Structure formats: C-alpha cells, structure tokens
Amino acid sequence: MKIVLTNDDGIESPGLAALYESLSAVGDVTAVAPAVDMSATGRALSREVVVDEHEYGYAVRGTPSDCVVAALESLVPDADLVVSGCNRGGNLGMYVLGRSGTVSAAVESAFFDVPAISVSLALTSEDFESGETPKADYAEAAAVTRYLVAHTLDSGVFERADYLNVNAPRPGTGTGDLAVTRPTHGYEMRVERDGDHLRLHDEMWDRIDRGIVAGEPDDSDLRAVVEGSTSVSPLTAPHTTEHHEVLDTLAADY
C-alpha cells in the first residue's frame, strides 16, 4: 500500500513523526507536507511551490492542499491513500471542517478519487498553551490510524465515504473505544471587542476544557472525545445541490 502522509502543522511536527512511524508498519509511506506550520489555511492553494527533499519524503513550501496536489499529480501519483495529521488540537464540528488545513488535505484528496483519513488529537487550552506536545502523546491516535489504514481500503467503507475525520481524545483520558460519529452542529465562534481590537474566540475549546456535552446526541464527535473515545466521522467531499422550485420560478421570471 502506498500512503501519502501530509499535515498542516509542518513536516517537522511530532504528530507527523508519530504517524510516519506507525503507518510504516502497514505501508510504504511518503510524507509530502508543508515545510512550516500552515494551520487553519483551509483549502488555500498556491500557483507555484518549491519542493525540498526530506528524510520522510518531501517538504513543500506551501499549503496542505498544495501538498496533496503535488503528491497525487507528480510526486506519488500512484498513491492508494492520503493520511493527514496528526494535528495538534481537535478538528470537531461542522463549522471547523472547511477551516482546518488538516481536514482540507483529505478533502483535496477526495476530489482525486483517492481515499483519505484526517487525524487530530483533541487537546485542552491548557495543553495547547503549555508548549510542544511530545510524540508519545500521539500514540493512541497513531494506533487508531494504523488500524483504520489496514482495514478500511478493502472493506467497502470508501464506497460511501470520501474521507474519514478522526479525533483522538486528550492523552491519558482514552477508553480505547472507537466511536462512529457525526460532526457536531451549531456555531461556536464569538467576538470580544476592546476598542479597535477584535478577539475571535472558538468556544469549542471551552466545551472541551470543561467537558460540556449537554444537548449533544449520542453520535456527536464532541461527545465521543470528551467521554474518552476516538471519534471517526465518515464524510463526503462534494457539495450537494437540492432542487428548489421557488428558485426555478425566480430564474424563469428574470
């Protein structure tokens, strides 16, 4: 199995190293990842990038989506699977999916008809602010990813899902369970104003910090990670179009 490994935290990140070592046991892994941290870039794309050789594969001076395009069109064109991660911080909720560079790399792969798995480690604000997360903390996420890579390609999972979004619980809180989930709904952003400064705050971090799952359905990705399970959400990439008779009438009357 030929696996392209990418991320948005940069090719030198401990999370990528943890996945590289874990996945090398089940496939031929080539990293094609950003040379530096490109977090929260979504599907931003460059017109031209520079590629440098790296011990894991290739360091791309560009975005996660740049990396996937470069990999599947040039560097590893016969790849069977793209894995993106492991991200330092969770990627939970519908509204986060388009913002995350980690998830966006999986979406980019889906448009190439190459199955993909995005992987993140749900941390608290305190974890995130305390400094670098060591490679050992990604062990559970890496083990789950290796299991999914080894078992999903031939199982038929990707006949209905374009990619899987995986979120592992905070290190030390895991139950060892794997829960099939849906991204939580709702919008958790708020803004604090101080004169001419606006601070954008994602309250999802507060919910993880305080373990708030009130109102969350049993299959919520947030509920799963707060309760110690690893969440895996099977998702599709293309936007859907719904027939709308009122819009048909407005178009006809123009």
mmCIF file of C-alpha atoms in Angstrom:
data_model
loop_
_atom_site.group_PDB
_atom_site.id
_atom_site.type_symbol
_atom_site.label_atom_id
_atom_site.label_comp_id
_atom_site.label_asym_id
_atom_site.label_seq_id
_atom_site.Cartn_x
_atom_site.Cartn_y
_atom_site.Cartn_z
ATOM 1 C CA MET A 1 0.000 0.000 0.000
ATOM 2 C CA LYS A 2 1.363 3.420 -0.989
ATOM 3 C CA ILE A 3 0.454 6.093 1.541
ATOM 4 C CA VAL A 4 0.915 9.857 1.204
ATOM 5 C CA LEU A 5 1.291 11.486 4.618
ATOM 6 C CA THR A 6 0.667 15.206 4.986
ATOM 7 C CA ASN A 7 -0.482 17.673 7.645
ATOM 8 C CA ASP A 8 -0.822 21.378 8.374
ATOM 9 C CA ASP A 9 1.493 21.640 11.408
ATOM 10 C CA GLY A 10 4.587 21.172 9.257
ATOM 11 C CA ILE A 11 6.766 18.230 8.324
ATOM 12 C CA GLU A 12 8.889 18.563 11.495
ATOM 13 C CA SER A 13 5.914 18.209 13.841
ATOM 14 C CA PRO A 14 5.823 15.350 16.390
ATOM 15 C CA GLY A 15 2.332 14.396 15.248
ATOM 16 C CA LEU A 16 3.510 13.689 11.726
ATOM 17 C CA ALA A 17 6.516 11.731 13.024
ATOM 18 C CA ALA A 18 4.211 9.579 15.157
ATOM 19 C CA LEU A 19 2.023 8.710 12.157
ATOM 20 C CA TYR A 20 5.012 8.144 9.882
ATOM 21 C CA GLU A 21 6.463 5.546 12.256
ATOM 22 C CA SER A 22 3.107 3.872 12.915
ATOM 23 C CA LEU A 23 1.974 3.688 9.284
ATOM 24 C CA SER A 24 5.342 2.408 8.060
ATOM 25 C CA ALA A 25 4.339 -0.927 9.622
ATOM 26 C CA VAL A 26 1.425 -1.316 7.180
ATOM 27 C CA GLY A 27 2.505 0.506 4.036
ATOM 28 C CA ASP A 28 5.070 2.425 2.016
ATOM 29 C CA VAL A 29 4.806 5.938 3.459
ATOM 30 C CA THR A 30 5.951 9.104 1.693
ATOM 31 C CA ALA A 31 5.477 12.390 3.516
ATOM 32 C CA VAL A 32 4.567 15.346 1.333
ATOM 33 C CA ALA A 33 3.946 18.001 3.952
ATOM 34 C CA PRO A 34 4.337 21.753 4.451
ATOM 35 C CA ALA A 35 7.840 22.910 5.267
ATOM 36 C CA VAL A 36 6.459 25.138 8.047
ATOM 37 C CA ASP A 37 3.281 25.414 10.118
ATOM 38 C CA MET A 38 0.307 26.139 7.831
ATOM 39 C CA SER A 39 -2.512 25.653 10.333
ATOM 40 C CA ALA A 40 -6.056 26.914 9.624
ATOM 41 C CA THR A 41 -5.345 27.587 5.947
ATOM 42 C CA GLY A 42 -8.340 25.571 4.728
ATOM 43 C CA ARG A 43 -8.032 24.658 1.038
ATOM 44 C CA ALA A 44 -5.845 27.640 0.149
ATOM 45 C CA LEU A 45 -3.858 26.888 -2.993
ATOM 46 C CA SER A 46 -0.690 28.380 -4.484
ATOM 47 C CA ARG A 47 0.181 28.881 -8.134
ATOM 48 C CA GLU A 48 3.755 27.665 -7.640
ATOM 49 C CA VAL A 49 5.632 25.923 -4.824
ATOM 50 C CA VAL A 50 9.195 24.840 -4.075
ATOM 51 C CA VAL A 51 9.797 21.236 -3.005
ATOM 52 C CA ASP A 52 12.778 20.097 -0.919
ATOM 53 C CA GLU A 53 13.780 16.515 -0.192
ATOM 54 C CA HIS A 54 13.311 15.370 3.412
ATOM 55 C CA GLU A 55 14.131 12.180 5.303
ATOM 56 C CA TYR A 56 10.396 11.363 5.354
ATOM 57 C CA GLY A 57 9.822 12.350 1.716
ATOM 58 C CA TYR A 58 9.273 15.926 0.602
ATOM 59 C CA ALA A 59 8.891 19.293 2.337
ATOM 60 C CA VAL A 60 6.673 21.622 0.312
ATOM 61 C CA ARG A 61 6.841 25.375 0.756
ATOM 62 C CA GLY A 62 3.097 25.660 0.501
ATOM 63 C CA THR A 63 -0.268 24.718 1.975
ATOM 64 C CA PRO A 64 -1.707 21.289 2.804
ATOM 65 C CA SER A 65 -3.789 21.386 -0.372
ATOM 66 C CA ASP A 66 -0.651 22.269 -2.350
ATOM 67 C CA CYS A 67 0.958 19.171 -0.845
ATOM 68 C CA VAL A 68 -1.877 16.862 -1.890
ATOM 69 C CA VAL A 69 -1.978 18.219 -5.430
ATOM 70 C CA ALA A 70 1.819 17.974 -5.724
ATOM 71 C CA ALA A 71 1.791 14.443 -4.339
ATOM 72 C CA LEU A 72 -1.034 12.972 -6.408
ATOM 73 C CA GLU A 73 -0.168 14.768 -9.642
ATOM 74 C CA SER A 74 3.622 14.438 -9.527
ATOM 75 C CA LEU A 75 5.499 13.098 -6.513
ATOM 76 C CA VAL A 76 3.432 9.991 -5.622
ATOM 77 C CA PRO A 77 0.913 9.663 -8.479
ATOM 78 C CA ASP A 78 0.152 6.004 -7.733
ATOM 79 C CA ALA A 79 -0.810 6.574 -4.082
ATOM 80 C CA ASP A 80 -3.574 4.378 -2.671
ATOM 81 C CA LEU A 81 -4.418 6.576 0.298
ATOM 82 C CA VAL A 82 -3.757 10.007 1.786
ATOM 83 C CA VAL A 83 -3.436 10.445 5.552
ATOM 84 C CA SER A 84 -3.375 13.960 7.005
ATOM 85 C CA GLY A 85 -2.140 14.573 10.554
ATOM 86 C CA CYS A 86 -1.792 14.069 13.318
ATOM 87 C CA ASN A 87 -2.952 17.575 14.084
ATOM 88 C CA ARG A 88 -2.128 19.217 17.400
ATOM 89 C CA GLY A 89 -5.653 20.102 18.505
ATOM 90 C CA GLY A 90 -9.068 18.662 17.682
ATOM 91 C CA ASN A 91 -10.995 19.283 14.474
ATOM 92 C CA LEU A 92 -14.537 18.837 15.750
ATOM 93 C CA GLY A 93 -17.811 20.210 14.419
ATOM 94 C CA MET A 94 -19.270 21.012 11.014
ATOM 95 C CA TYR A 95 -18.093 24.628 11.018
ATOM 96 C CA VAL A 96 -14.451 23.645 11.568
ATOM 97 C CA LEU A 97 -14.139 21.268 8.608
ATOM 98 C CA GLY A 98 -13.617 23.912 5.910
ATOM 99 C CA ARG A 99 -11.227 25.927 8.062
ATOM 100 C CA SER A 100 -8.867 23.130 9.025
ATOM 101 C CA GLY A 101 -5.815 22.577 6.855
ATOM 102 C CA THR A 102 -5.656 19.006 8.189
ATOM 103 C CA VAL A 103 -9.189 18.171 7.069
ATOM 104 C CA SER A 104 -8.858 20.189 3.858
ATOM 105 C CA ALA A 105 -5.968 17.995 2.736
ATOM 106 C CA ALA A 106 -8.304 14.982 2.981
ATOM 107 C CA VAL A 107 -10.987 16.849 1.048
ATOM 108 C CA GLU A 108 -8.464 17.721 -1.682
ATOM 109 C CA SER A 109 -7.583 14.044 -1.958
ATOM 110 C CA ALA A 110 -11.232 13.092 -2.289
ATOM 111 C CA PHE A 111 -11.537 15.178 -5.449
ATOM 112 C CA PHE A 112 -8.766 12.999 -6.905
ATOM 113 C CA ASP A 113 -10.895 9.934 -6.015
ATOM 114 C CA VAL A 114 -8.176 8.858 -3.596
ATOM 115 C CA PRO A 115 -9.497 7.825 -0.157
ATOM 116 C CA ALA A 116 -8.239 9.883 2.751
ATOM 117 C CA ILE A 117 -8.129 9.999 6.533
ATOM 118 C CA SER A 118 -7.614 13.200 8.535
ATOM 119 C CA VAL A 119 -6.417 12.715 12.104
ATOM 120 C CA SER A 120 -6.362 15.125 15.049
ATOM 121 C CA LEU A 121 -5.595 14.995 18.765
ATOM 122 C CA ALA A 122 -8.176 16.801 20.908
ATOM 123 C CA LEU A 123 -6.339 18.921 23.484
ATOM 124 C CA THR A 124 -7.460 21.370 26.130
ATOM 125 C CA SER A 125 -6.482 25.034 26.007
ATOM 126 C CA GLU A 126 -4.013 24.376 28.816
ATOM 127 C CA ASP A 127 -2.406 21.533 26.848
ATOM 128 C CA PHE A 128 -2.139 23.694 23.784
ATOM 129 C CA GLU A 129 -0.604 26.652 25.580
ATOM 130 C CA SER A 130 1.886 24.631 27.652
ATOM 131 C CA GLY A 131 4.334 24.104 24.792
ATOM 132 C CA GLU A 132 5.039 21.395 22.221
ATOM 133 C CA THR A 133 3.047 18.183 22.514
ATOM 134 C CA PRO A 134 5.565 15.276 22.595
ATOM 135 C CA LYS A 135 5.413 12.458 20.067
ATOM 136 C CA ALA A 136 4.443 9.957 22.774
ATOM 137 C CA ASP A 137 1.155 11.801 23.331
ATOM 138 C CA TYR A 138 0.068 10.880 19.802
ATOM 139 C CA ALA A 139 0.379 7.135 20.452
ATOM 140 C CA GLU A 140 -3.355 6.369 20.642
ATOM 141 C CA ALA A 141 -4.141 8.478 17.583
ATOM 142 C CA ALA A 142 -1.353 6.733 15.666
ATOM 143 C CA ALA A 143 -2.574 3.281 16.697
ATOM 144 C CA VAL A 144 -6.156 4.001 15.615
ATOM 145 C CA THR A 145 -4.946 5.445 12.313
ATOM 146 C CA ARG A 146 -2.828 2.366 11.626
ATOM 147 C CA TYR A 147 -5.853 0.152 12.347
ATOM 148 C CA LEU A 148 -8.103 2.159 10.006
ATOM 149 C CA VAL A 149 -5.498 2.226 7.232
ATOM 150 C CA ALA A 150 -5.016 -1.532 7.489
ATOM 151 C CA HIS A 151 -8.721 -2.383 7.443
ATOM 152 C CA THR A 152 -10.771 0.228 5.559
ATOM 153 C CA LEU A 153 -9.471 0.174 1.981
ATOM 154 C CA ASP A 154 -10.750 -3.318 1.208
ATOM 155 C CA SER A 155 -13.798 -3.141 3.466
ATOM 156 C CA GLY A 156 -16.102 -1.033 1.293
ATOM 157 C CA VAL A 157 -16.036 1.930 3.704
ATOM 158 C CA PHE A 158 -14.846 4.271 0.961
ATOM 159 C CA GLU A 159 -17.613 3.219 -1.404
ATOM 160 C CA ARG A 160 -19.896 5.517 0.617
ATOM 161 C CA ALA A 161 -17.454 7.844 2.387
ATOM 162 C CA ASP A 162 -14.898 10.030 0.612
ATOM 163 C CA TYR A 163 -12.813 10.527 3.740
ATOM 164 C CA LEU A 164 -12.756 9.808 7.451
ATOM 165 C CA ASN A 165 -12.270 12.560 10.022
ATOM 166 C CA VAL A 166 -10.664 11.083 13.140
ATOM 167 C CA ASN A 167 -10.306 12.823 16.507
ATOM 168 C CA ALA A 168 -8.475 11.096 19.347
ATOM 169 C CA PRO A 169 -9.181 12.085 22.979
ATOM 170 C CA ARG A 170 -6.813 14.020 25.192
ATOM 171 C CA PRO A 171 -3.746 11.942 26.154
ATOM 172 C CA GLY A 172 -4.407 9.928 29.286
ATOM 173 C CA THR A 173 -8.202 10.100 29.004
ATOM 174 C CA GLY A 174 -8.820 7.472 26.337
ATOM 175 C CA THR A 175 -11.023 4.435 26.934
ATOM 176 C CA GLY A 176 -9.654 2.546 23.936
ATOM 177 C CA ASP A 177 -13.055 2.652 22.206
ATOM 178 C CA LEU A 178 -13.634 3.727 18.604
ATOM 179 C CA ALA A 179 -16.941 5.563 18.046
ATOM 180 C CA VAL A 180 -18.554 6.210 14.650
ATOM 181 C CA THR A 181 -19.824 9.786 14.830
ATOM 182 C CA ARG A 182 -21.204 12.823 13.063
ATOM 183 C CA PRO A 183 -19.640 16.307 13.360
ATOM 184 C CA THR A 184 -21.466 18.324 15.990
ATOM 185 C CA HIS A 185 -23.757 21.061 14.649
ATOM 186 C CA GLY A 186 -24.008 24.629 15.829
ATOM 187 C CA TYR A 187 -21.597 27.531 15.578
ATOM 188 C CA GLU A 188 -19.259 28.177 18.488
ATOM 189 C CA MET A 189 -17.490 31.413 17.495
ATOM 190 C CA ARG A 190 -17.807 34.687 19.414
ATOM 191 C CA VAL A 191 -16.009 38.030 19.282
ATOM 192 C CA GLU A 192 -14.729 40.203 22.153
ATOM 193 C CA ARG A 193 -14.145 43.861 21.322
ATOM 194 C CA ASP A 194 -11.616 46.081 23.050
ATOM 195 C CA GLY A 195 -11.563 49.408 21.275
ATOM 196 C CA ASP A 196 -10.290 48.821 17.766
ATOM 197 C CA HIS A 197 -9.174 45.271 18.596
ATOM 198 C CA LEU A 198 -11.422 42.278 17.994
ATOM 199 C CA ARG A 199 -10.587 38.903 19.536
ATOM 200 C CA LEU A 200 -12.133 35.924 17.756
ATOM 201 C CA HIS A 201 -12.728 33.063 20.150
ATOM 202 C CA ASP A 202 -13.719 29.486 19.329
ATOM 203 C CA GLU A 203 -15.893 28.263 22.203
ATOM 204 C CA MET A 204 -15.398 24.649 21.130
ATOM 205 C CA TRP A 205 -12.161 24.827 23.139
ATOM 206 C CA ASP A 206 -14.197 25.845 26.213
ATOM 207 C CA ARG A 207 -16.511 22.886 25.756
ATOM 208 C CA ILE A 208 -13.555 20.508 25.548
ATOM 209 C CA ASP A 209 -11.868 22.192 28.546
ATOM 210 C CA ARG A 210 -14.959 21.854 30.726
ATOM 211 C CA GLY A 211 -16.293 18.592 29.298
ATOM 212 C CA ILE A 212 -19.577 20.154 28.206
ATOM 213 C CA VAL A 213 -21.661 17.738 26.131
ATOM 214 C CA ALA A 214 -25.158 18.815 27.231
ATOM 215 C CA GLY A 215 -27.526 18.598 24.279
ATOM 216 C CA GLU A 216 -25.091 16.609 22.165
ATOM 217 C CA PRO A 217 -26.561 13.483 20.517
ATOM 218 C CA ASP A 218 -25.055 10.095 21.273
ATOM 219 C CA ASP A 219 -23.209 10.058 17.927
ATOM 220 C CA SER A 220 -21.646 13.531 18.294
ATOM 221 C CA ASP A 221 -17.902 13.742 17.652
ATOM 222 C CA LEU A 222 -17.566 16.152 20.593
ATOM 223 C CA ARG A 223 -19.340 13.786 22.984
ATOM 224 C CA ALA A 224 -17.121 10.908 21.876
ATOM 225 C CA VAL A 225 -13.794 12.625 22.585
ATOM 226 C CA VAL A 226 -14.941 14.251 25.834
ATOM 227 C CA GLU A 227 -16.040 10.823 27.063
ATOM 228 C CA GLY A 228 -12.690 9.288 26.068
ATOM 229 C CA SER A 229 -13.475 7.545 22.774
ATOM 230 C CA THR A 230 -11.713 8.131 19.479
ATOM 231 C CA SER A 231 -14.214 9.670 17.070
ATOM 232 C CA VAL A 232 -14.336 8.655 13.399
ATOM 233 C CA SER A 233 -16.762 10.515 11.138
ATOM 234 C CA PRO A 234 -17.328 9.135 7.597
ATOM 235 C CA LEU A 235 -17.799 12.185 5.371
ATOM 236 C CA THR A 236 -18.290 13.147 1.739
ATOM 237 C CA ALA A 237 -16.455 15.954 -0.023
ATOM 238 C CA PRO A 238 -18.552 17.365 -2.928
ATOM 239 C CA HIS A 239 -21.191 19.921 -2.065
ATOM 240 C CA THR A 240 -24.720 18.720 -2.738
ATOM 241 C CA THR A 241 -27.334 20.563 -4.803
ATOM 242 C CA GLU A 242 -31.029 20.487 -3.937
ATOM 243 C CA HIS A 243 -33.814 21.095 -6.452
ATOM 244 C CA HIS A 244 -35.708 24.248 -5.465
ATOM 245 C CA GLU A 245 -38.949 25.080 -7.285
ATOM 246 C CA VAL A 246 -39.107 28.661 -5.974
ATOM 247 C CA LEU A 247 -35.621 29.370 -7.326
ATOM 248 C CA ASP A 248 -36.652 27.832 -10.659
ATOM 249 C CA THR A 249 -39.552 30.298 -10.813
ATOM 250 C CA LEU A 250 -37.340 33.276 -9.948
ATOM 251 C CA ALA A 251 -34.854 32.284 -12.666
ATOM 252 C CA ALA A 252 -37.615 31.851 -15.253
ATOM 253 C CA ASP A 253 -39.084 35.261 -14.415
ATOM 254 C CA TYR A 254 -35.781 37.126 -14.733
#
